[in-house]
Amino acid sequence: MTSKIEQPTMDDYPTRKEQTPALLYRKDPAVYGDAASGPIDTETLASYDAKGYLQIESLITRDELEAYRAELARIGSDDELKKDERVVVDQASDEVRSVFEVHRISPVFAELARDPRLVDRARQILGSDVYIHQSRLNHEPGFSGTGAFWNSDFETWHAEDGMPRMRAVGFSVALDDAHGHNGSPMVMPGSHRTFVSCVGETPGDHYREPPKQQEIGTPDQNSLSILAEQHGIDVLTGPAGGAHILDANCMHGSSGNITPFPRSNVFVVYNSVENACEAPFAASEPRPRYLGSRDFTPVE
Amino acid sequence: MTSKIEQPTMDDYPTRKEQTPALLYRKDPAVYGDAASGPIDTETLASYDAKGYLQIESLITRDELEAYRAELARIGSDDELKKDERVVVDQASDEVRSVFEVHRISPVFAELARDPRLVDRARQILGSDVYIHQSRLNHEPGFSGTGAFWNSDFETWHAEDGMPRMRAVGFSVALDDAHGHNGSPMVMPGSHRTFVSCVGETPGDHYREPPKQQEIGTPDQNSLSILAEQHGIDVLTGPAGGAHILDANCMHGSSGNITPFPRSNVFVVYNSVENACEAPFAASEPRPRYLGSRDFTPVE
């Protein structure tokens, strides 16, 4: 009589499965291409590889910036759109804070999302064709910006969207100046080499909870202290029209914004077509497609 | 028959009296002394005069810093003290966040508050003997620092404590490194030349409200936008053991702190003995003495 031995599912990045958090080594490269395969030079690629992010002082033209700002204003004043589930509206002010899948909602931002200045860099870093896993327009107004606690995007994409490996990048194009005082993104440079395995179990419809109140998928304070001691914290300041590229697993967050100066940006996540999402690694079903796409068609 | 004409009380800094906010010119100097009368040199005094603040890279020794940190820890672990009305305890964590009148509670900080490195500078700026209007030990822990909205200290001291003129300075001695990312103080340099007259009427026991929820005495967003456009915002970073001196009317605030790095400081307010507090200008009675002293004895 032979007994069948059940094979455990291989998961290099287990999370939301144990009662104690853990720091795990990354088992994927951060850079898959080289200087010959795109616009990023060797030195900048090496810096991205080491830090998990890179900054571009000026990515779009002044005219493009004005056009994107006008589109942001247009979207913000579209009352019909506020009823769309992909649009996050601040209850108190009735202002649009986030628009998911903005590359499907707005032809203007659709063009930005397939712009070679972004896509060529994404292909170069990921070493393959890419598709858009998520896009988002963010508007953090002055005086009342609430910020976001530390998190690794990959942890969520892996657990809830079924992204198998660390082979995705986020591009954030700044529509306002990011100063040291208006809630600019903070990153722990080098933290992308470590995966923080989080505790707890993903509840159903977890994505509906306001991010501030989410505890599941949030790194524990001890792990964050270790990473911050080891890597320090960089504040990503820079002018409107600039951009930064963030590795999927780079630990990042932002403080609140009490200044009068708003911060808006467009965020586009490119995933390698060789890393298409599967079943979620720690959730009963994938999040809605506007949060994690299941359309793996490469960007042309 | 002569009718007595009632003289209106002269108040150069009316606040909490009208229904609309206003920006008013300052009618007092910011610097009353000169380089001959204390340790601050001419150039630094001029910069303080222009900006309303100055930074001191290193004010206390490493040994003193260690002693103050030890005293902070001792105070934080004194359960008896947590019952004192002068001590603000975070309900969730049971941790001490602020200790008012710390120069009367702790002999260690009493010594700091009368230290010539502080007092000589205060006398120089204010051009007279000084007394301690308020002292406070602050501990903002990592991960959960809530920050403070924009405010002018003088607006409160004038309205609620009866401080007549702008002739007081606050010294903040840093017990932790203040980075660009852990909720360091932000100031609008030059804003001390403008008094923001606030709206509303001071309710009784106003000081008991958590600062975050106070609206009375809070500058309006329009005034803050004008000041920020005009003056910009400086983030006061610096190492532990350093200090900054802030004019009573300099607009300041701080973002939250989501980093693991705490920020603690000792804050001592010196007021000119020629500017002793009178009846409050916009409150029915003065705040408790641990918030605004009525003992005008000069520091020796």
Coordinates of C-alpha atoms in Angstrom, one line a residue:
Chain A
M1 CA 0.0 0.0 0.0
T2 CA 1.4 3.4 -1.0
S3 CA 0.4 6.5 0.9
K4 CA 0.4 9.7 -1.1
I5 CA 2.6 12.3 0.4
E6 CA 1.1 15.7 0.0
Q7 CA 3.5 18.3 -1.5
P8 CA 3.4 21.6 0.3
T9 CA 2.8 24.5 -1.9
M10 CA 6.1 26.2 -2.5
D11 CA 6.0 29.8 -1.3
D12 CA 9.2 31.8 -0.9
Y13 CA 7.3 34.7 0.6
P14 CA 4.8 33.2 3.1
T15 CA 2.8 35.9 4.9
R16 CA -0.4 36.1 7.0
K17 CA -0.1 32.4 7.8
E18 CA 1.9 32.4 11.1
Q19 CA 1.3 33.9 14.5
T20 CA 4.7 35.5 14.6
P21 CA 6.2 37.9 12.1
A22 CA 9.5 37.1 10.3
L23 CA 12.2 38.8 8.2
L24 CA 12.9 36.6 5.1
Y25 CA 15.6 37.0 2.5
R26 CA 14.5 38.1 -1.0
K27 CA 15.0 35.3 -3.5
D28 CA 14.6 37.4 -6.7
P29 CA 16.8 39.9 -8.4
A30 CA 15.8 43.6 -8.2
V31 CA 17.2 44.3 -11.7
Y32 CA 16.7 41.8 -14.5
G33 CA 18.0 43.9 -17.5
D34 CA 21.2 45.9 -18.1
A35 CA 22.2 49.3 -19.4
A36 CA 22.1 48.0 -23.0
S37 CA 18.4 47.2 -22.7
G38 CA 17.0 50.6 -21.9
P39 CA 17.4 54.2 -21.1
I40 CA 18.8 53.8 -17.5
D41 CA 22.6 53.9 -17.3
T42 CA 24.8 51.4 -15.5
E43 CA 25.4 53.5 -12.4
T44 CA 21.8 54.4 -11.9
L45 CA 20.7 50.8 -12.3
A46 CA 23.3 49.8 -9.7
S47 CA 22.0 52.4 -7.3
Y48 CA 18.4 51.2 -7.9
D49 CA 19.6 47.6 -7.3
A50 CA 21.1 48.7 -4.0
K51 CA 18.4 51.0 -2.7
G52 CA 15.2 49.7 -4.3
Y53 CA 14.2 53.0 -5.7
L54 CA 15.5 55.7 -8.1
Q55 CA 14.5 59.3 -8.7
I56 CA 14.1 61.1 -12.0
E57 CA 14.4 64.9 -11.6
S58 CA 12.4 65.6 -14.7
L59 CA 10.4 63.0 -16.5
I60 CA 7.6 64.9 -18.3
T61 CA 7.4 68.4 -19.9
R62 CA 5.9 71.5 -18.3
D63 CA 3.1 71.3 -20.9
E64 CA 2.4 67.7 -20.1
L65 CA 2.3 68.5 -16.4
E66 CA -0.3 71.3 -17.0
A67 CA -2.4 68.8 -19.1
Y68 CA -2.2 66.2 -16.3
R69 CA -3.2 68.8 -13.7
A70 CA -6.1 69.9 -15.8
E71 CA -7.2 66.3 -16.1
L72 CA -6.9 65.8 -12.4
A73 CA -9.2 68.9 -11.9
R74 CA -11.6 67.6 -14.5
I75 CA -11.8 64.1 -12.8
G76 CA -12.2 65.8 -9.4
S77 CA -15.2 67.7 -10.5
D78 CA -17.0 64.8 -12.3
D79 CA -19.9 64.0 -9.9
E80 CA -20.9 61.0 -12.0
L81 CA -17.4 59.5 -11.5
K82 CA -17.7 59.8 -7.7
K83 CA -20.2 57.0 -7.7
D84 CA -17.7 54.7 -9.4
E85 CA -16.4 52.0 -7.0
R86 CA -12.9 52.7 -8.4
V87 CA -13.0 56.2 -7.0
V88 CA -12.2 57.0 -3.4
V89 CA -14.0 60.1 -2.1
D90 CA -13.3 61.8 1.2
Q91 CA -16.6 61.9 3.0
A92 CA -16.0 65.1 4.9
S93 CA -14.9 67.3 2.0
D94 CA -16.6 65.3 -0.9
E95 CA -13.2 65.5 -2.7
V96 CA -11.7 62.8 -4.8
R97 CA -8.7 61.3 -3.1
S98 CA -7.8 58.3 -5.3
V99 CA -8.9 57.0 -8.7
F100 CA -8.0 53.4 -9.3
E101 CA -7.6 52.0 -12.9
V102 CA -7.2 55.6 -14.0
H103 CA -5.5 54.4 -17.2
R104 CA -8.9 52.9 -18.2
I105 CA -11.0 55.9 -16.9
S106 CA -8.9 58.7 -18.5
P107 CA -7.5 58.7 -22.0
V108 CA -5.0 61.3 -20.8
F109 CA -3.5 59.0 -18.1
A110 CA -3.9 56.0 -20.4
E111 CA -1.4 57.7 -22.7
L112 CA 1.0 58.4 -19.8
A113 CA 0.7 54.7 -18.6
R114 CA 1.9 53.5 -22.1
D115 CA 4.5 56.3 -22.5
P116 CA 7.9 54.9 -23.5
R117 CA 9.6 57.0 -20.8
L118 CA 7.9 54.8 -18.3
V119 CA 7.5 51.6 -20.1
D120 CA 11.0 51.3 -21.5
R121 CA 12.4 51.8 -18.0
A122 CA 10.0 49.2 -16.6
R123 CA 11.0 46.7 -19.3
Q124 CA 14.6 47.4 -18.7
I125 CA 14.4 46.8 -14.9
L126 CA 12.2 43.7 -15.2
G127 CA 13.9 42.2 -18.3
S128 CA 10.8 41.4 -20.2
D129 CA 7.6 42.8 -21.6
V130 CA 5.3 44.3 -19.0
Y131 CA 1.6 44.7 -18.3
I132 CA -0.2 47.1 -16.0
H133 CA -1.0 45.5 -12.7
Q134 CA -2.6 48.6 -11.2
S135 CA -2.8 52.4 -11.8
R136 CA -4.0 55.1 -9.5
L137 CA -4.3 58.8 -9.4
N138 CA -3.8 60.2 -5.9
H139 CA -4.7 63.6 -4.6
E140 CA -3.6 64.5 -1.0
P141 CA -4.9 67.9 -0.2
G142 CA -3.1 70.5 2.0
F143 CA -3.9 70.8 5.7
S144 CA -5.5 67.3 6.1
G145 CA -3.3 64.7 4.4
T146 CA -3.4 61.6 6.5
G147 CA -0.3 59.8 5.2
A148 CA 0.1 56.0 5.0
F149 CA 1.8 53.6 7.4
W150 CA 4.8 51.6 6.3
N151 CA 4.1 48.8 3.9
S152 CA 5.6 46.7 1.1
D153 CA 3.4 46.7 -2.0
F154 CA 4.5 43.2 -2.8
E155 CA 3.2 41.8 0.4
T156 CA -0.3 42.8 -0.6
W157 CA 0.1 41.9 -4.3
H158 CA 1.4 38.5 -3.3
A159 CA -1.1 37.7 -0.5
E160 CA -4.2 39.2 -2.1
D161 CA -3.5 39.3 -5.9
G162 CA -1.4 36.2 -6.3
M163 CA 1.7 37.9 -7.7
P164 CA 4.3 35.1 -7.5
R165 CA 7.7 36.8 -7.6
M166 CA 9.2 40.1 -6.9
R167 CA 9.3 41.3 -10.5
A168 CA 7.2 44.4 -10.5
V169 CA 7.9 48.1 -10.2
G170 CA 5.8 51.2 -9.4
F171 CA 6.2 54.5 -11.1
S172 CA 5.1 57.6 -9.3
V173 CA 4.9 60.7 -11.4
A174 CA 4.7 63.9 -9.3
L175 CA 2.0 66.4 -10.2
D176 CA 3.0 68.7 -7.3
D177 CA 6.3 69.6 -5.7
A178 CA 7.3 67.1 -3.1
H179 CA 9.0 69.0 -0.3
G180 CA 10.5 67.7 3.0
H181 CA 7.4 69.0 4.8
N182 CA 4.3 68.1 2.8
G183 CA 4.0 64.4 3.4
S184 CA 6.4 63.2 0.7
P185 CA 7.0 59.5 0.4
M186 CA 9.6 57.9 2.7
V187 CA 11.5 54.8 1.9
M188 CA 13.9 52.6 3.7
P189 CA 16.7 52.2 1.1
G190 CA 17.8 48.6 0.8
S191 CA 14.8 47.2 2.6
H192 CA 13.6 45.6 -0.7
R193 CA 16.1 42.8 0.0
T194 CA 14.1 41.7 3.0
F195 CA 10.5 40.4 3.0
V196 CA 8.6 41.1 6.1
S197 CA 6.2 38.2 6.7
C198 CA 3.1 39.6 8.3
V199 CA 0.8 38.0 10.8
G200 CA -3.0 37.4 10.7
E201 CA -5.4 36.1 8.2
T202 CA -6.9 38.1 5.3
P203 CA -10.6 38.7 6.0
G204 CA -13.1 38.8 3.1
D205 CA -13.4 42.1 1.3
H206 CA -10.3 43.3 3.2
Y207 CA -9.6 45.9 0.4
R208 CA -12.7 47.8 1.4
E209 CA -11.3 48.8 4.8
P210 CA -9.6 52.3 5.0
P211 CA -5.9 51.6 4.7
K212 CA -5.3 53.5 8.0
Q213 CA -7.4 50.9 9.9
Q214 CA -5.9 47.9 8.3
E215 CA -3.8 45.8 10.5
I216 CA -3.6 42.7 8.4
G217 CA -0.6 43.0 6.0
T218 CA 0.9 45.7 8.1
P219 CA 4.5 45.1 9.1
D220 CA 5.1 44.7 12.9
Q221 CA 7.0 47.4 14.8
N222 CA 9.9 45.2 15.7
S223 CA 10.6 44.3 12.1
L224 CA 10.3 48.0 11.0
S225 CA 12.7 49.0 13.8
I226 CA 15.3 46.5 12.6
L227 CA 14.9 47.6 9.0
A228 CA 15.0 51.3 9.9
E229 CA 18.1 50.9 12.1
Q230 CA 19.8 49.0 9.3
H231 CA 18.8 51.1 6.3
G232 CA 17.8 54.5 7.6
I233 CA 15.0 56.5 5.9
D234 CA 15.1 58.6 2.8
V235 CA 12.5 61.2 2.1
L236 CA 11.7 61.4 -1.7
T237 CA 11.5 65.1 -2.4
G238 CA 11.5 66.5 -5.9
P239 CA 9.8 68.9 -8.3
A240 CA 6.5 68.4 -10.0
G241 CA 7.1 66.6 -13.3
G242 CA 9.7 64.4 -11.8
A243 CA 9.2 60.8 -10.9
H244 CA 10.4 57.9 -8.8
I245 CA 10.5 54.2 -9.5
L246 CA 10.0 51.9 -6.5
D247 CA 10.8 48.2 -6.3
A248 CA 7.7 46.2 -5.4
N249 CA 9.1 45.2 -2.1
C250 CA 10.7 48.4 -0.9
M251 CA 9.4 49.4 2.5
H252 CA 7.7 52.8 2.2
G253 CA 5.1 55.1 3.9
S254 CA 4.4 58.8 4.4
S255 CA 3.6 61.2 7.2
G256 CA 0.6 63.4 7.2
N257 CA 0.5 66.7 5.5
I258 CA -0.5 69.8 7.6
T259 CA 1.0 72.3 5.1
P260 CA -1.2 74.2 2.7
F261 CA 0.7 72.5 -0.2
P262 CA -1.2 69.5 -1.8
R263 CA 0.6 66.5 -3.2
S264 CA -0.9 64.7 -6.3
N265 CA 0.7 62.0 -8.2
V266 CA 0.0 59.3 -10.8
F267 CA 1.1 55.8 -9.8
V268 CA 1.4 53.0 -12.4
V269 CA 2.5 49.5 -11.5
Y270 CA 4.2 47.4 -14.2
N271 CA 4.5 43.7 -13.7
S272 CA 6.6 41.3 -15.8
V273 CA 4.5 39.2 -18.2
E274 CA 6.6 36.3 -16.9
N275 CA 5.2 37.0 -13.4
A276 CA 1.5 37.1 -14.2
C277 CA -0.8 36.7 -11.1
E278 CA -2.1 33.4 -10.0
A279 CA -4.4 32.4 -7.2
P280 CA -3.8 34.7 -4.1
F281 CA -1.2 33.3 -1.7
A282 CA -3.1 34.4 1.4
A283 CA -6.6 35.2 0.6
S284 CA -9.7 33.3 -0.5
E285 CA -10.1 35.2 -3.7
P286 CA -8.3 37.9 -5.7
R287 CA -9.1 41.5 -5.1
P288 CA -11.2 43.3 -7.8
R289 CA -9.5 43.7 -11.1
Y290 CA -9.2 47.5 -10.7
L291 CA -6.9 46.8 -7.8
G292 CA -5.0 43.9 -9.3
S293 CA -5.4 43.3 -13.0
R294 CA -6.0 39.8 -14.4
D295 CA -5.5 41.1 -18.0
F296 CA -1.9 40.3 -18.7
T297 CA -1.7 41.8 -22.2
P298 CA 1.7 43.4 -22.6
V299 CA 1.9 47.2 -23.0
E300 CA 2.7 47.8 -26.7
Chain B
M1 CA -23.7 117.3 33.1
T2 CA -20.6 115.3 31.9
S3 CA -21.0 111.8 30.6
K4 CA -18.2 109.5 31.1
I5 CA -16.8 108.1 27.9
E6 CA -15.7 104.5 28.3
Q7 CA -12.2 104.0 27.0
P8 CA -11.8 100.8 25.0
T9 CA -9.1 98.5 26.3
M10 CA -6.2 98.9 24.0
D11 CA -5.2 95.6 22.4
D12 CA -2.7 95.5 19.6
Y13 CA -3.3 91.8 19.2
P14 CA -7.1 91.2 19.3
T15 CA -8.1 87.5 18.8
R16 CA -11.1 85.3 19.4
K17 CA -13.3 88.4 19.3
E18 CA -14.5 88.7 15.7
Q19 CA -16.3 86.4 13.2
T20 CA -13.6 86.7 10.6
P21 CA -9.9 86.1 10.9
A22 CA -7.3 88.8 10.1
L23 CA -3.6 89.2 9.5
L24 CA -2.2 92.0 11.7
Y25 CA 1.2 93.6 11.8
R26 CA 3.4 92.9 14.7
K27 CA 3.9 96.0 16.8
D28 CA 6.9 94.8 18.9
P29 CA 10.5 94.1 18.1
A30 CA 11.7 90.5 17.9
V31 CA 15.1 91.3 19.3
Y32 CA 15.5 93.8 22.2
G33 CA 19.2 93.4 22.9
D34 CA 22.4 93.4 20.9
A35 CA 25.5 91.4 20.4
A36 CA 27.2 93.1 23.3
S37 CA 24.6 92.0 25.8
G38 CA 25.0 88.2 25.4
P39 CA 26.5 85.2 23.7
I40 CA 24.6 85.5 20.4
D41 CA 26.7 87.2 17.7
T42 CA 25.4 90.1 15.4
E43 CA 24.8 87.9 12.4
T44 CA 22.9 85.2 14.3
L45 CA 20.8 87.9 16.0
A46 CA 20.0 89.4 12.6
S47 CA 19.0 86.0 11.3
Y48 CA 16.8 85.4 14.3
D49 CA 15.2 88.8 13.8
A50 CA 14.4 88.0 10.2
K51 CA 13.3 84.4 10.6
G52 CA 11.8 84.3 14.1
Y53 CA 14.0 81.3 15.1
L54 CA 17.5 80.2 15.4
Q55 CA 19.2 76.8 15.7
I56 CA 22.1 75.8 17.9
E57 CA 23.8 72.7 16.6
S58 CA 25.2 71.7 20.0
L59 CA 24.0 73.3 23.3
I60 CA 24.6 70.6 25.9
T61 CA 27.3 68.0 26.4
R62 CA 27.0 64.3 25.7
D63 CA 27.0 63.6 29.4
E64 CA 24.2 66.1 30.1
L65 CA 22.2 64.6 27.3
E66 CA 22.6 61.1 28.9
A67 CA 21.5 62.5 32.2
Y68 CA 18.4 64.2 30.8
R69 CA 17.5 61.0 28.9
A70 CA 17.8 59.0 32.2
E71 CA 15.7 61.6 33.9
L72 CA 13.1 61.3 31.1
A73 CA 13.0 57.6 31.6
R74 CA 12.8 58.0 35.4
I75 CA 9.8 60.4 35.1
G76 CA 8.2 58.1 32.5
S77 CA 8.3 55.1 34.9
D78 CA 7.0 57.0 37.9
D79 CA 3.4 55.8 38.3
E80 CA 2.7 58.2 41.2
L81 CA 3.5 61.1 38.8
K82 CA 1.0 59.9 36.2
K83 CA -1.8 61.0 38.5
D84 CA -0.5 64.6 38.5
E85 CA -2.7 67.0 36.5
R86 CA 0.5 68.4 35.0
V87 CA 1.3 65.1 33.4
V88 CA -0.3 64.1 30.1
V89 CA -0.5 60.3 29.7
D90 CA -1.4 58.5 26.5
Q91 CA -4.5 56.4 27.3
A92 CA -3.8 53.6 24.9
S93 CA -0.1 53.0 25.8
D94 CA -0.1 54.4 29.4
E95 CA 3.0 56.3 28.4
V96 CA 3.9 59.8 29.5
R97 CA 3.7 62.2 26.6
S98 CA 4.1 65.6 28.3
V99 CA 5.1 66.9 31.7
F100 CA 4.2 70.6 32.3
E101 CA 6.1 72.6 34.9
V102 CA 8.9 70.1 34.6
H103 CA 11.3 72.6 36.2
R104 CA 9.3 72.3 39.4
I105 CA 8.9 68.6 39.2
S106 CA 12.4 67.6 38.4
P107 CA 15.6 69.0 39.9
V108 CA 17.5 67.9 36.9
F109 CA 15.4 69.9 34.5
A110 CA 15.2 72.8 37.0
E111 CA 18.9 73.1 36.6
L112 CA 18.6 73.1 32.8
A113 CA 15.9 75.8 32.9
R114 CA 18.2 78.2 34.8
D115 CA 21.3 77.3 32.9
P116 CA 23.2 80.3 31.6
R117 CA 23.4 78.8 28.1
L118 CA 19.7 79.3 27.9
V119 CA 19.0 82.2 30.2
D120 CA 21.8 84.4 28.9
R121 CA 20.5 84.0 25.4
A122 CA 16.9 84.7 26.5
R123 CA 18.0 87.9 28.4
Q124 CA 19.9 89.0 25.3
I125 CA 17.0 88.5 22.9
L126 CA 14.4 90.0 25.3
G127 CA 16.6 92.9 26.6
S128 CA 15.8 92.4 30.3
D129 CA 15.6 89.9 33.1
V130 CA 13.4 86.9 32.4
Y131 CA 11.1 84.6 34.2
I132 CA 9.8 81.1 33.3
H133 CA 6.3 81.3 31.8
Q134 CA 6.1 77.6 31.1
S135 CA 8.2 74.5 30.9
R136 CA 7.4 71.2 29.4
L137 CA 9.0 67.8 28.8
N138 CA 7.7 66.2 25.6
H139 CA 8.0 62.6 24.5
E140 CA 6.8 61.7 21.1
P141 CA 7.2 58.0 20.6
G142 CA 8.0 56.3 17.4
F143 CA 5.3 54.8 15.1
S144 CA 2.4 56.8 16.6
G145 CA 3.4 60.5 16.9
T146 CA 0.4 62.6 16.1
G147 CA 2.1 65.9 15.5
A148 CA 0.5 69.3 16.1
F149 CA -1.3 71.7 13.8
W150 CA 0.0 75.2 13.0
N151 CA -0.2 77.7 15.8
S152 CA 1.4 80.7 17.3
D153 CA 2.3 80.2 21.0
F154 CA 1.7 83.9 21.6
E155 CA -1.9 83.8 20.4
T156 CA -2.6 81.4 23.3
W157 CA -0.5 83.1 25.8
H158 CA -2.1 86.5 25.0
A159 CA -5.7 85.2 24.8
E160 CA -5.6 82.8 27.7
D161 CA -2.7 83.8 29.9
G162 CA -2.8 87.6 29.5
M163 CA 0.7 88.0 28.1
P164 CA 0.6 91.6 26.8
R165 CA 3.3 92.0 24.3
M166 CA 5.4 89.8 22.0
R167 CA 8.4 89.6 24.3
A168 CA 8.9 86.0 25.0
V169 CA 11.0 83.1 23.6
G170 CA 10.7 79.3 23.7
F171 CA 13.8 77.2 24.0
S172 CA 13.6 73.6 22.7
V173 CA 16.4 71.3 23.7
A174 CA 16.4 68.1 21.6
L175 CA 16.9 64.8 23.5
D176 CA 16.7 62.8 20.3
D177 CA 17.9 63.5 16.8
A178 CA 15.4 65.4 14.8
H179 CA 15.4 64.1 11.2
G180 CA 13.5 65.2 8.2
H181 CA 11.3 62.2 8.7
N182 CA 10.4 61.8 12.3
G183 CA 8.0 64.7 12.9
S184 CA 10.5 67.4 13.4
P185 CA 9.2 70.9 14.1
M186 CA 8.2 73.0 11.0
V187 CA 8.2 76.8 11.1
M188 CA 7.3 79.5 8.6
P189 CA 10.4 81.7 8.7
G190 CA 9.4 85.4 9.0
S191 CA 5.8 84.6 10.0
H192 CA 6.5 86.1 13.5
R193 CA 6.0 89.5 11.9
T194 CA 2.3 88.8 11.4
F195 CA -0.3 88.1 14.0
V196 CA -3.1 85.9 12.9
S197 CA -6.2 87.0 14.7
C198 CA -8.3 83.9 15.3
V199 CA -12.1 83.5 15.4
G200 CA -14.3 82.1 18.0
E201 CA -14.6 82.5 21.8
T202 CA -12.6 80.7 24.4
P203 CA -14.7 78.2 26.2
G204 CA -14.2 77.5 29.9
D205 CA -11.5 74.9 30.7
H206 CA -10.4 75.1 27.1
Y207 CA -6.9 73.9 28.0
R208 CA -8.3 70.5 28.9
E209 CA -9.2 69.7 25.3
P210 CA -6.7 67.6 23.4
P211 CA -4.8 70.0 21.2
K212 CA -5.7 68.0 18.1
Q213 CA -9.4 68.8 18.7
Q214 CA -9.0 72.4 19.5
E215 CA -10.5 74.8 16.9
I216 CA -10.5 78.0 19.0
G217 CA -7.1 79.6 18.7
T218 CA -6.3 77.7 15.6
P219 CA -5.3 79.8 12.6
D220 CA -7.6 79.6 9.6
Q221 CA -6.5 77.9 6.4
N222 CA -6.6 81.0 4.3
S223 CA -4.2 82.9 6.6
L224 CA -1.9 79.9 6.8
S225 CA -1.9 79.6 3.0
I226 CA -0.9 83.3 2.7
L227 CA 1.9 83.0 5.2
A228 CA 3.2 79.7 3.7
E229 CA 3.2 81.2 0.2
Q230 CA 5.1 84.3 1.5
H231 CA 7.5 82.6 3.8
G232 CA 7.8 79.0 2.9
I233 CA 8.4 76.3 5.5
D234 CA 11.6 75.2 7.2
V235 CA 12.0 71.9 8.9
L236 CA 14.1 72.2 12.0
T237 CA 16.3 69.1 11.9
G238 CA 19.3 68.7 14.1
P239 CA 21.2 66.3 16.4
A240 CA 20.2 65.4 20.0
G241 CA 21.8 67.9 22.3
G242 CA 21.1 70.8 20.0
A243 CA 18.4 73.3 20.5
H244 CA 16.3 75.9 18.7
I245 CA 15.0 79.2 20.0
L246 CA 11.5 80.2 18.7
D247 CA 10.0 83.7 18.8
A248 CA 6.6 83.6 20.7
N249 CA 4.7 84.5 17.5
C250 CA 6.5 82.3 15.0
M251 CA 4.0 80.0 13.2
H252 CA 4.9 76.4 13.8
G253 CA 3.6 72.9 13.7
S254 CA 4.7 69.3 13.1
S255 CA 3.6 66.3 11.1
G256 CA 3.0 63.0 12.6
N257 CA 5.8 60.5 13.2
I258 CA 5.4 57.0 11.7
T259 CA 9.1 56.2 11.9
P260 CA 10.5 54.0 14.7
F261 CA 12.6 57.0 15.9
P262 CA 11.1 58.8 18.9
R263 CA 11.5 62.6 19.5
S264 CA 11.8 64.0 23.0
N265 CA 12.6 67.5 23.9
V266 CA 12.6 70.0 26.8
F267 CA 10.8 73.2 26.1
V268 CA 11.3 76.3 28.3
V269 CA 9.5 79.6 27.7
Y270 CA 11.1 82.7 29.0
N271 CA 9.1 85.9 29.2
S272 CA 10.5 89.4 29.9
V273 CA 9.9 90.6 33.5
E274 CA 8.7 93.8 31.8
N275 CA 6.0 91.8 30.1
A276 CA 4.4 90.0 33.0
C277 CA 1.0 88.5 32.4
E278 CA -2.2 90.4 33.2
A279 CA -5.8 89.4 32.9
P280 CA -6.4 87.2 29.8
F281 CA -7.2 89.1 26.7
A282 CA -9.8 86.6 25.5
A283 CA -10.7 84.3 28.3
S284 CA -12.8 84.6 31.4
E285 CA -9.9 83.5 33.6
P286 CA -6.2 82.6 33.3
R287 CA -5.2 79.0 32.6
P288 CA -3.7 77.0 35.5
R289 CA -0.3 78.2 36.7
Y290 CA 1.5 75.1 35.4
L291 CA 0.5 76.2 31.9
G292 CA 1.1 80.0 32.3
S293 CA 3.0 81.0 35.4
R294 CA 1.8 83.9 37.6
D295 CA 5.1 83.9 39.5
F296 CA 7.2 86.6 37.8
T297 CA 10.3 86.2 39.9
P298 CA 13.4 86.6 37.6
V299 CA 15.6 83.7 37.0
E300 CA 18.8 84.3 38.9

